[in-house]
PDB file of C-alpha atoms in Angstrom:
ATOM      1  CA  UNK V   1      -2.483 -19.912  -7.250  1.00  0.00           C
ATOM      2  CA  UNK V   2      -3.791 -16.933  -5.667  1.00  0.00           C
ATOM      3  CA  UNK V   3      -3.221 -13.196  -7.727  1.00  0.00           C
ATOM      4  CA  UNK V   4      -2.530 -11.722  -4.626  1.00  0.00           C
ATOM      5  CA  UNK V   5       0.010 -12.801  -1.948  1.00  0.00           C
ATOM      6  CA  UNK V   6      -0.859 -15.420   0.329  1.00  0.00           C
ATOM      7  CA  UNK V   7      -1.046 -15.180   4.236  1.00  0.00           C
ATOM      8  CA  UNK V   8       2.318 -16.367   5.446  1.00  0.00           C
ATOM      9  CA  UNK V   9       4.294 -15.509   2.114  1.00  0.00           C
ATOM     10  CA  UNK V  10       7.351 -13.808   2.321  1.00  0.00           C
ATOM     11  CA  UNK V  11       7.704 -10.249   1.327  1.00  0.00           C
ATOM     12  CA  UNK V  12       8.809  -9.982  -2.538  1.00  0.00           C
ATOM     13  CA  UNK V  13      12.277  -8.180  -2.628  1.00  0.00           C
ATOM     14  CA  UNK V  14      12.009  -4.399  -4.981  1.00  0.00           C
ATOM     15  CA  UNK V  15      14.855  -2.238  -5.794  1.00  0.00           C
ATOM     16  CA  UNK V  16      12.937   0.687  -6.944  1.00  0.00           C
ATOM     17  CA  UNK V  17      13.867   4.649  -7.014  1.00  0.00           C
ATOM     18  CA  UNK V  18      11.665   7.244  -4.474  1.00  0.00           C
ATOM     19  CA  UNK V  19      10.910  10.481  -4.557  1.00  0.00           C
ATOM     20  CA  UNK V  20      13.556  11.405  -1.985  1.00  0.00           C
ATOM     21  CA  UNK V  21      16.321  11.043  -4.768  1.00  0.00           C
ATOM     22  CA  UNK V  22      17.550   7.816  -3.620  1.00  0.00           C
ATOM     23  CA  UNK V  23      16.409   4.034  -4.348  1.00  0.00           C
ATOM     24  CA  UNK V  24      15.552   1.398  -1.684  1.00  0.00           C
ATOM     25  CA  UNK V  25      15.237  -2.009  -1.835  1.00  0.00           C
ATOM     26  CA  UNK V  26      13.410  -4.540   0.593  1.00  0.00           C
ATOM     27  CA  UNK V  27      16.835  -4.925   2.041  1.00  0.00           C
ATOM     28  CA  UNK V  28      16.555  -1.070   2.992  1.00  0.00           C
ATOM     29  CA  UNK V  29      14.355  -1.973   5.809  1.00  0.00           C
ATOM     30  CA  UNK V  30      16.189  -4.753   7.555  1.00  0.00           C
ATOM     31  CA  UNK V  31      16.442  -2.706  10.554  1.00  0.00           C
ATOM     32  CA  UNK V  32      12.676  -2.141  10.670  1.00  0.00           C
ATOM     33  CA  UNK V  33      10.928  -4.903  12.979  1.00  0.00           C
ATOM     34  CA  UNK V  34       8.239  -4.932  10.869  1.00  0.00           C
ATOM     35  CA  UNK V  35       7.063  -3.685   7.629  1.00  0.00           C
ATOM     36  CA  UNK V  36       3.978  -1.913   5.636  1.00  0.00           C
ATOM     37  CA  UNK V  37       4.111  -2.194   2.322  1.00  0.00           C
ATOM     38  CA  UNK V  38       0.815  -0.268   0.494  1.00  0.00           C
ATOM     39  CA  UNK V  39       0.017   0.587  -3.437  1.00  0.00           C
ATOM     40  CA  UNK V  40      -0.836   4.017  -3.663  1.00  0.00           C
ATOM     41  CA  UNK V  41      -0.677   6.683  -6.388  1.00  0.00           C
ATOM     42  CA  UNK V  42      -1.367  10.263  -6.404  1.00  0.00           C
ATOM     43  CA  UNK V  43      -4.912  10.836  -8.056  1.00  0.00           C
ATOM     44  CA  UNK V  44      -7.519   8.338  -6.146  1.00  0.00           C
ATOM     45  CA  UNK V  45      -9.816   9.344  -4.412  1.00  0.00           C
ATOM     46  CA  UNK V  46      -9.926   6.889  -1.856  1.00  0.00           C
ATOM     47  CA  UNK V  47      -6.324   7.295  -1.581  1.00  0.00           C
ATOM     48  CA  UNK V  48      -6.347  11.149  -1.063  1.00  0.00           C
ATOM     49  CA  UNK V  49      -9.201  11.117   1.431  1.00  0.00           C
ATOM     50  CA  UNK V  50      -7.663   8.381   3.893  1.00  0.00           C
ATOM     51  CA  UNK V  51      -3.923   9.600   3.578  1.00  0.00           C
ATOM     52  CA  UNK V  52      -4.341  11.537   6.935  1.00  0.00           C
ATOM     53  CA  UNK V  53      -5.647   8.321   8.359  1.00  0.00           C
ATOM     54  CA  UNK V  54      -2.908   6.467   6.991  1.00  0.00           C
ATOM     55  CA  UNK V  55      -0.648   9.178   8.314  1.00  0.00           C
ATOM     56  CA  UNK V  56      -1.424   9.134  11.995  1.00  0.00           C
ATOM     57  CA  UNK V  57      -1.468   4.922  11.595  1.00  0.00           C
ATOM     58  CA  UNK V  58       1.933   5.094  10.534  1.00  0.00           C
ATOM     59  CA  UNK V  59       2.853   7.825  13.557  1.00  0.00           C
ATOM     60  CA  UNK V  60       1.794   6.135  16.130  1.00  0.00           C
ATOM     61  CA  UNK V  61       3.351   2.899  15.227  1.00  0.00           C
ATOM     62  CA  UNK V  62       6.690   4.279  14.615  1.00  0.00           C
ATOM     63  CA  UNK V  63       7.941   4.105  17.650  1.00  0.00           C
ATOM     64  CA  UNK V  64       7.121   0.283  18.206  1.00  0.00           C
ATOM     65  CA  UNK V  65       9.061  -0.537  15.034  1.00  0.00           C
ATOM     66  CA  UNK V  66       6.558  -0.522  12.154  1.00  0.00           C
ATOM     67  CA  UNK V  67       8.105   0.953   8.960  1.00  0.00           C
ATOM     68  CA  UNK V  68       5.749   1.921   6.374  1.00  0.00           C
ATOM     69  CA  UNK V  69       6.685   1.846   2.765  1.00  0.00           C
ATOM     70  CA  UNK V  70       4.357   3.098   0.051  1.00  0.00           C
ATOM     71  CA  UNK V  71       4.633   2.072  -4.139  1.00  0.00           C
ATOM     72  CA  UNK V  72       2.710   3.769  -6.572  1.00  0.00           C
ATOM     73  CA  UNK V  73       2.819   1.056  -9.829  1.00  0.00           C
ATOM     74  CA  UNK V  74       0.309   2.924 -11.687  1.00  0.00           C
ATOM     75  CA  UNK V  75       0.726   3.886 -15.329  1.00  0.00           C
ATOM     76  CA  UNK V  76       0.934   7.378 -16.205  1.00  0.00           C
ATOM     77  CA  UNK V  77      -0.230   6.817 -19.436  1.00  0.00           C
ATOM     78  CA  UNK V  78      -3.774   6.120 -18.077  1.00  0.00           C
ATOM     79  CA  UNK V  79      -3.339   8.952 -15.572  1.00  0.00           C
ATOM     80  CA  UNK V  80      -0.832  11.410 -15.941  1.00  0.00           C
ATOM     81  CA  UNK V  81      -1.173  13.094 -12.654  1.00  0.00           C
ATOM     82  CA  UNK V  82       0.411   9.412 -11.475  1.00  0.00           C
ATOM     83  CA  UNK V  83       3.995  10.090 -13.016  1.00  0.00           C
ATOM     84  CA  UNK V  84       7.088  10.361 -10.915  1.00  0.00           C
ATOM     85  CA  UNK V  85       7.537  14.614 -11.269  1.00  0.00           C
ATOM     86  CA  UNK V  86       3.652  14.526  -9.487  1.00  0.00           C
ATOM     87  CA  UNK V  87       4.920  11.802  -6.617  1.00  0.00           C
ATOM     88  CA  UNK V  88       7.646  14.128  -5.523  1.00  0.00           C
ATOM     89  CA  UNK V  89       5.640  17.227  -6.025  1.00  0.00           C
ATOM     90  CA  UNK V  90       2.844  15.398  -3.340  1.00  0.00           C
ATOM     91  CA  UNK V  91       5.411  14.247  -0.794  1.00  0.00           C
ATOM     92  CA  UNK V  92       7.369  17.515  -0.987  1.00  0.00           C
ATOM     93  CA  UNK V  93       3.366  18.939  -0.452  1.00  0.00           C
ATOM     94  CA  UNK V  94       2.326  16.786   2.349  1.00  0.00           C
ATOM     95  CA  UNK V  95       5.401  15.167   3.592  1.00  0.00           C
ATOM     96  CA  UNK V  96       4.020  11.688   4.691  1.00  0.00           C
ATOM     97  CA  UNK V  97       6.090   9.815   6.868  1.00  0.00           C
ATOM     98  CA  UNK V  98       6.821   6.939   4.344  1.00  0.00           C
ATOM     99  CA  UNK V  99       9.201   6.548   1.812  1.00  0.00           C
ATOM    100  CA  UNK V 100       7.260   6.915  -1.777  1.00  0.00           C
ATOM    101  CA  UNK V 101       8.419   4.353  -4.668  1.00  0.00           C
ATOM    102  CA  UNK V 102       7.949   4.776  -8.017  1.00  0.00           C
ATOM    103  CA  UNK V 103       7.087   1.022 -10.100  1.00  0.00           C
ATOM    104  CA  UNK V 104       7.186   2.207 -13.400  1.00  0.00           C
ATOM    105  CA  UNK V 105       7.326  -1.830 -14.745  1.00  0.00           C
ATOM    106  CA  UNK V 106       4.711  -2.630 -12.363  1.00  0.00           C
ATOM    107  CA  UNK V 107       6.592  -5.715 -11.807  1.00  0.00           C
ATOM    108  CA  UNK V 108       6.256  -4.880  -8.300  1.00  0.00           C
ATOM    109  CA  UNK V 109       2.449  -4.501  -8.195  1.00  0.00           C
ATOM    110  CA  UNK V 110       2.183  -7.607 -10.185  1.00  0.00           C
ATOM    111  CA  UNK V 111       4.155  -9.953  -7.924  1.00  0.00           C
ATOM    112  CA  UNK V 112       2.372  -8.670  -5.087  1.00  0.00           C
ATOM    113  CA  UNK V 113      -0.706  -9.217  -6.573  1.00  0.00           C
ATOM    114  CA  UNK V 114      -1.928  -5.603  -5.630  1.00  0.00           C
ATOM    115  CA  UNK V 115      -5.656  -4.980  -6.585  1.00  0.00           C
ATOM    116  CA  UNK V 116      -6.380  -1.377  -5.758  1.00  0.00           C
ATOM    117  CA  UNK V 117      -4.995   1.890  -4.821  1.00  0.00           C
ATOM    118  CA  UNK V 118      -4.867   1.693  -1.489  1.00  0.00           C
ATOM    119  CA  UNK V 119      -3.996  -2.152  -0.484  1.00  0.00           C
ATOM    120  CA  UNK V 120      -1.668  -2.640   2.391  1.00  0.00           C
ATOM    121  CA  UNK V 121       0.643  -5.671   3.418  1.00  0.00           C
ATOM    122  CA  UNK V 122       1.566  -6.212   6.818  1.00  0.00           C
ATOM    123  CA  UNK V 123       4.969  -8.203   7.216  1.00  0.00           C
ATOM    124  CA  UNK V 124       6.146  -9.319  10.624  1.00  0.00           C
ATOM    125  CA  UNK V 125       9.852  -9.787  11.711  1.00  0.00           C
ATOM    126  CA  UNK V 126      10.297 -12.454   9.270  1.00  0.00           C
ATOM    127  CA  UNK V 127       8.648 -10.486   6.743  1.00  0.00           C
ATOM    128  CA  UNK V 128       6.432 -13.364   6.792  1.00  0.00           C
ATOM    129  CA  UNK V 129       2.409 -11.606   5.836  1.00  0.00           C
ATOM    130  CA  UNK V 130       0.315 -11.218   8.864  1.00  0.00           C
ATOM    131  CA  UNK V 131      -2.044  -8.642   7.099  1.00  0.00           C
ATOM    132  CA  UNK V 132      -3.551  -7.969   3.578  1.00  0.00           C
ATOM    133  CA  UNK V 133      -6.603  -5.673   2.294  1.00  0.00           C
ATOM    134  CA  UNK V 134      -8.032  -1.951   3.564  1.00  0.00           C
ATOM    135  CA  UNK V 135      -6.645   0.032   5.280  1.00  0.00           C
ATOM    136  CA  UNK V 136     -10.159   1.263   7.023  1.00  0.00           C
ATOM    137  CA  UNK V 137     -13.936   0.603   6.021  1.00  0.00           C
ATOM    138  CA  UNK V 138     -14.465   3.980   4.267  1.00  0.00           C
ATOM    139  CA  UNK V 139     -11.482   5.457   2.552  1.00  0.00           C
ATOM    140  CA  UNK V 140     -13.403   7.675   0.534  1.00  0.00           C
ATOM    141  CA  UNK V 141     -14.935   9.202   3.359  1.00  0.00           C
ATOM    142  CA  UNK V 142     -13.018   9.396   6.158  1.00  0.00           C
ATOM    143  CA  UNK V 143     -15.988  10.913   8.145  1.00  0.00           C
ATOM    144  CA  UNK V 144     -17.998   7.337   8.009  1.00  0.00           C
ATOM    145  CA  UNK V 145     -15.119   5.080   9.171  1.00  0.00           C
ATOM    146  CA  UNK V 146     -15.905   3.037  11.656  1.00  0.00           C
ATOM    147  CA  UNK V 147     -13.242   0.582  11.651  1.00  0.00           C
ATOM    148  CA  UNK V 148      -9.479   0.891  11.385  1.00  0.00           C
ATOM    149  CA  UNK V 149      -8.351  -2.595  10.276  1.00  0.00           C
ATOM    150  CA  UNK V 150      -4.750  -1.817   9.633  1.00  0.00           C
ATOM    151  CA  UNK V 151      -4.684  -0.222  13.010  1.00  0.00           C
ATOM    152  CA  UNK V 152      -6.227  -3.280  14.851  1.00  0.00           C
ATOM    153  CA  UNK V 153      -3.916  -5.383  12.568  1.00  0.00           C
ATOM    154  CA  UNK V 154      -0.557  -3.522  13.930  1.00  0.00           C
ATOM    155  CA  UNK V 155      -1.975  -2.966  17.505  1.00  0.00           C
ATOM    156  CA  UNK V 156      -2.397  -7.117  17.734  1.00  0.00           C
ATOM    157  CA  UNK V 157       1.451  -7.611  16.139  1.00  0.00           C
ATOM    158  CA  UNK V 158       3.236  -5.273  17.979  1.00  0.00           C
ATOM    159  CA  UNK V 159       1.613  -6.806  20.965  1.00  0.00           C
ATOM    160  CA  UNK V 160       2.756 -10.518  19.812  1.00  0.00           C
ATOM    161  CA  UNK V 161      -0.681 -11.438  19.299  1.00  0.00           C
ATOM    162  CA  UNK V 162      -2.430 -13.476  16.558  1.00  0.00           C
ATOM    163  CA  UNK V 163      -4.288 -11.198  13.904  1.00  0.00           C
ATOM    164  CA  UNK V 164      -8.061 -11.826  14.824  1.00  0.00           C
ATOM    165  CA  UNK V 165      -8.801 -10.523  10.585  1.00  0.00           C
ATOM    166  CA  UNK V 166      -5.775 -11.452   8.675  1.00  0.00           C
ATOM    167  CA  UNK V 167      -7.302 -10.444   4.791  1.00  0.00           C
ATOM    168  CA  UNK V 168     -10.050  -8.335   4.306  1.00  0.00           C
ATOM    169  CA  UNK V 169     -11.112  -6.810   0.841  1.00  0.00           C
ATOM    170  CA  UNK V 170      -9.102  -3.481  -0.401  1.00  0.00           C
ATOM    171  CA  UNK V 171     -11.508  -0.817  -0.802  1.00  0.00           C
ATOM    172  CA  UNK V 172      -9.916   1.630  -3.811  1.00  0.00           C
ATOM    173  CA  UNK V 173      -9.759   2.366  -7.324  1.00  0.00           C
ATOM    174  CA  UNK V 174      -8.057  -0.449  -9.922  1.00  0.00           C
ATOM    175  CA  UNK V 175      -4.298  -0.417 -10.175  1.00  0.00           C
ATOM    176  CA  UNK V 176      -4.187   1.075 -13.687  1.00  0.00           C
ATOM    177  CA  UNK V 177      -2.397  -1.417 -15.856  1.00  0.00           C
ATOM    178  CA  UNK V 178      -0.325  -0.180 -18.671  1.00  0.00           C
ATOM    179  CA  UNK V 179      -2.100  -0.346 -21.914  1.00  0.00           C
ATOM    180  CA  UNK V 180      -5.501  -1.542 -20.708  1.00  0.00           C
ATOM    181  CA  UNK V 181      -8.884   0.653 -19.968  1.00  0.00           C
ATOM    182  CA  UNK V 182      -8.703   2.077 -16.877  1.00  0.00           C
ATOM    183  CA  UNK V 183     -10.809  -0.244 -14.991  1.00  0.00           C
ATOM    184  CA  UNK V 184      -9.689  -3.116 -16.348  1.00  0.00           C
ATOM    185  CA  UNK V 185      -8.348  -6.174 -13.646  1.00  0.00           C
ATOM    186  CA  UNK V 186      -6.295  -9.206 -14.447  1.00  0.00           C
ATOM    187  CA  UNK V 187      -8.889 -12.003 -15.085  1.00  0.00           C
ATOM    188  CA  UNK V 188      -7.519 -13.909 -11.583  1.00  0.00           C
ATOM    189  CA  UNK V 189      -7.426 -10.852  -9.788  1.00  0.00           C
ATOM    190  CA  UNK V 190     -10.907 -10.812  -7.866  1.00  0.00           C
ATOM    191  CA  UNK V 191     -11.366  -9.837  -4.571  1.00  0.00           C
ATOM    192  CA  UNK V 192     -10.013 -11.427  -1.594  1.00  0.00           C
ATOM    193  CA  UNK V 193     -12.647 -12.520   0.801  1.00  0.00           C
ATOM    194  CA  UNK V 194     -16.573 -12.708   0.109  1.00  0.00           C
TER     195      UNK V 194
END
């Protein structure tokens, strides 16, 4: 069995608090025609320097029904800055247009089979997977993307085509497991695609 979650899979169901005060479940988003679930966490900087990309992604989706949902299932006891207090303090900061979700268990992270900070999953109407991997080709530097595959991924669903790249490789740091060195991967989590 793959570590991370197959093309076609269902979305895994959550029930995990945010940093709006409140708790949301995959239920949450029923109204949503289609759903973006991403790992994410506060200190990485592939995360930080694409966040405005991932920003205007999820804007200008919106209004064709595309929720986006992020988790942070990193442990704070490999990185502080990646506790909940910090996750509030960065939405309250930037105010992203996602709900941030804090997977203290990384239950979450491990059922998804998340590899890196950031992965995305794209889930269609029947929160079936359409999508899994980068969001763009250079997340670290948003100055040298040249392609936006979670864009071109959402631009071919909401436009009831078939996604011409379905999985494509995360580019990130590690999800930080609890209790392990910090760039330590489970042994059947290698990348997606070669």
């Amino acid at each position: 069995m793959a570590f991370t979650l197959e093309i076609g899979k269902k979305a895994i169901g959550f029930d995990l608090p945010a940093t709006d005060g409140n708790s949301y479940s995959l239920e949450s988003f029923k109204d949503s025609k289609y759903l973006v679930v991403f790992f994410t966490c506060n200190h990485c900087p592939y995360v930080i320097n694409s966040d405005e990309v991932t920003r205007r992604t999820a804007e200008r989706f919106k209004p064709l029904g595309v929720e986006f949902v992020g988790i942070n299932s990193n442990s704070k006891n490999t990185y502080e800055e990646d506790d909940f207090d910090h996750m509030v303090a960065r939405m309250k900061e930037h105010q992203f247009p996602w709900k941030y979700l804090y997977d203290e268990s990384q239950e979450i992270a491990l059922a998804y089979g998340a590899l890196r900070t950031p992965h995305f999953y794209v889930f269609n109407e029947n929160r079936e997977l359409v999508y899994t991997g980068r969001g763009v080709d250079s997340p670290r530097d948003a100055s040298k993307i040249t392609v936006n595959d979670l864009a071109n991924a959402l631009e071919e669903l909401t436009s009831g085509k078939k996604i011409s790249v379905p999985v494509t490789n995360p580019i990130g740091c590690n999800v930080k497991w609890d209790g392990k060195e910090k760039h330590w991967m489970p042994a059947d989590a290698c990348d997606l695609v070669w």
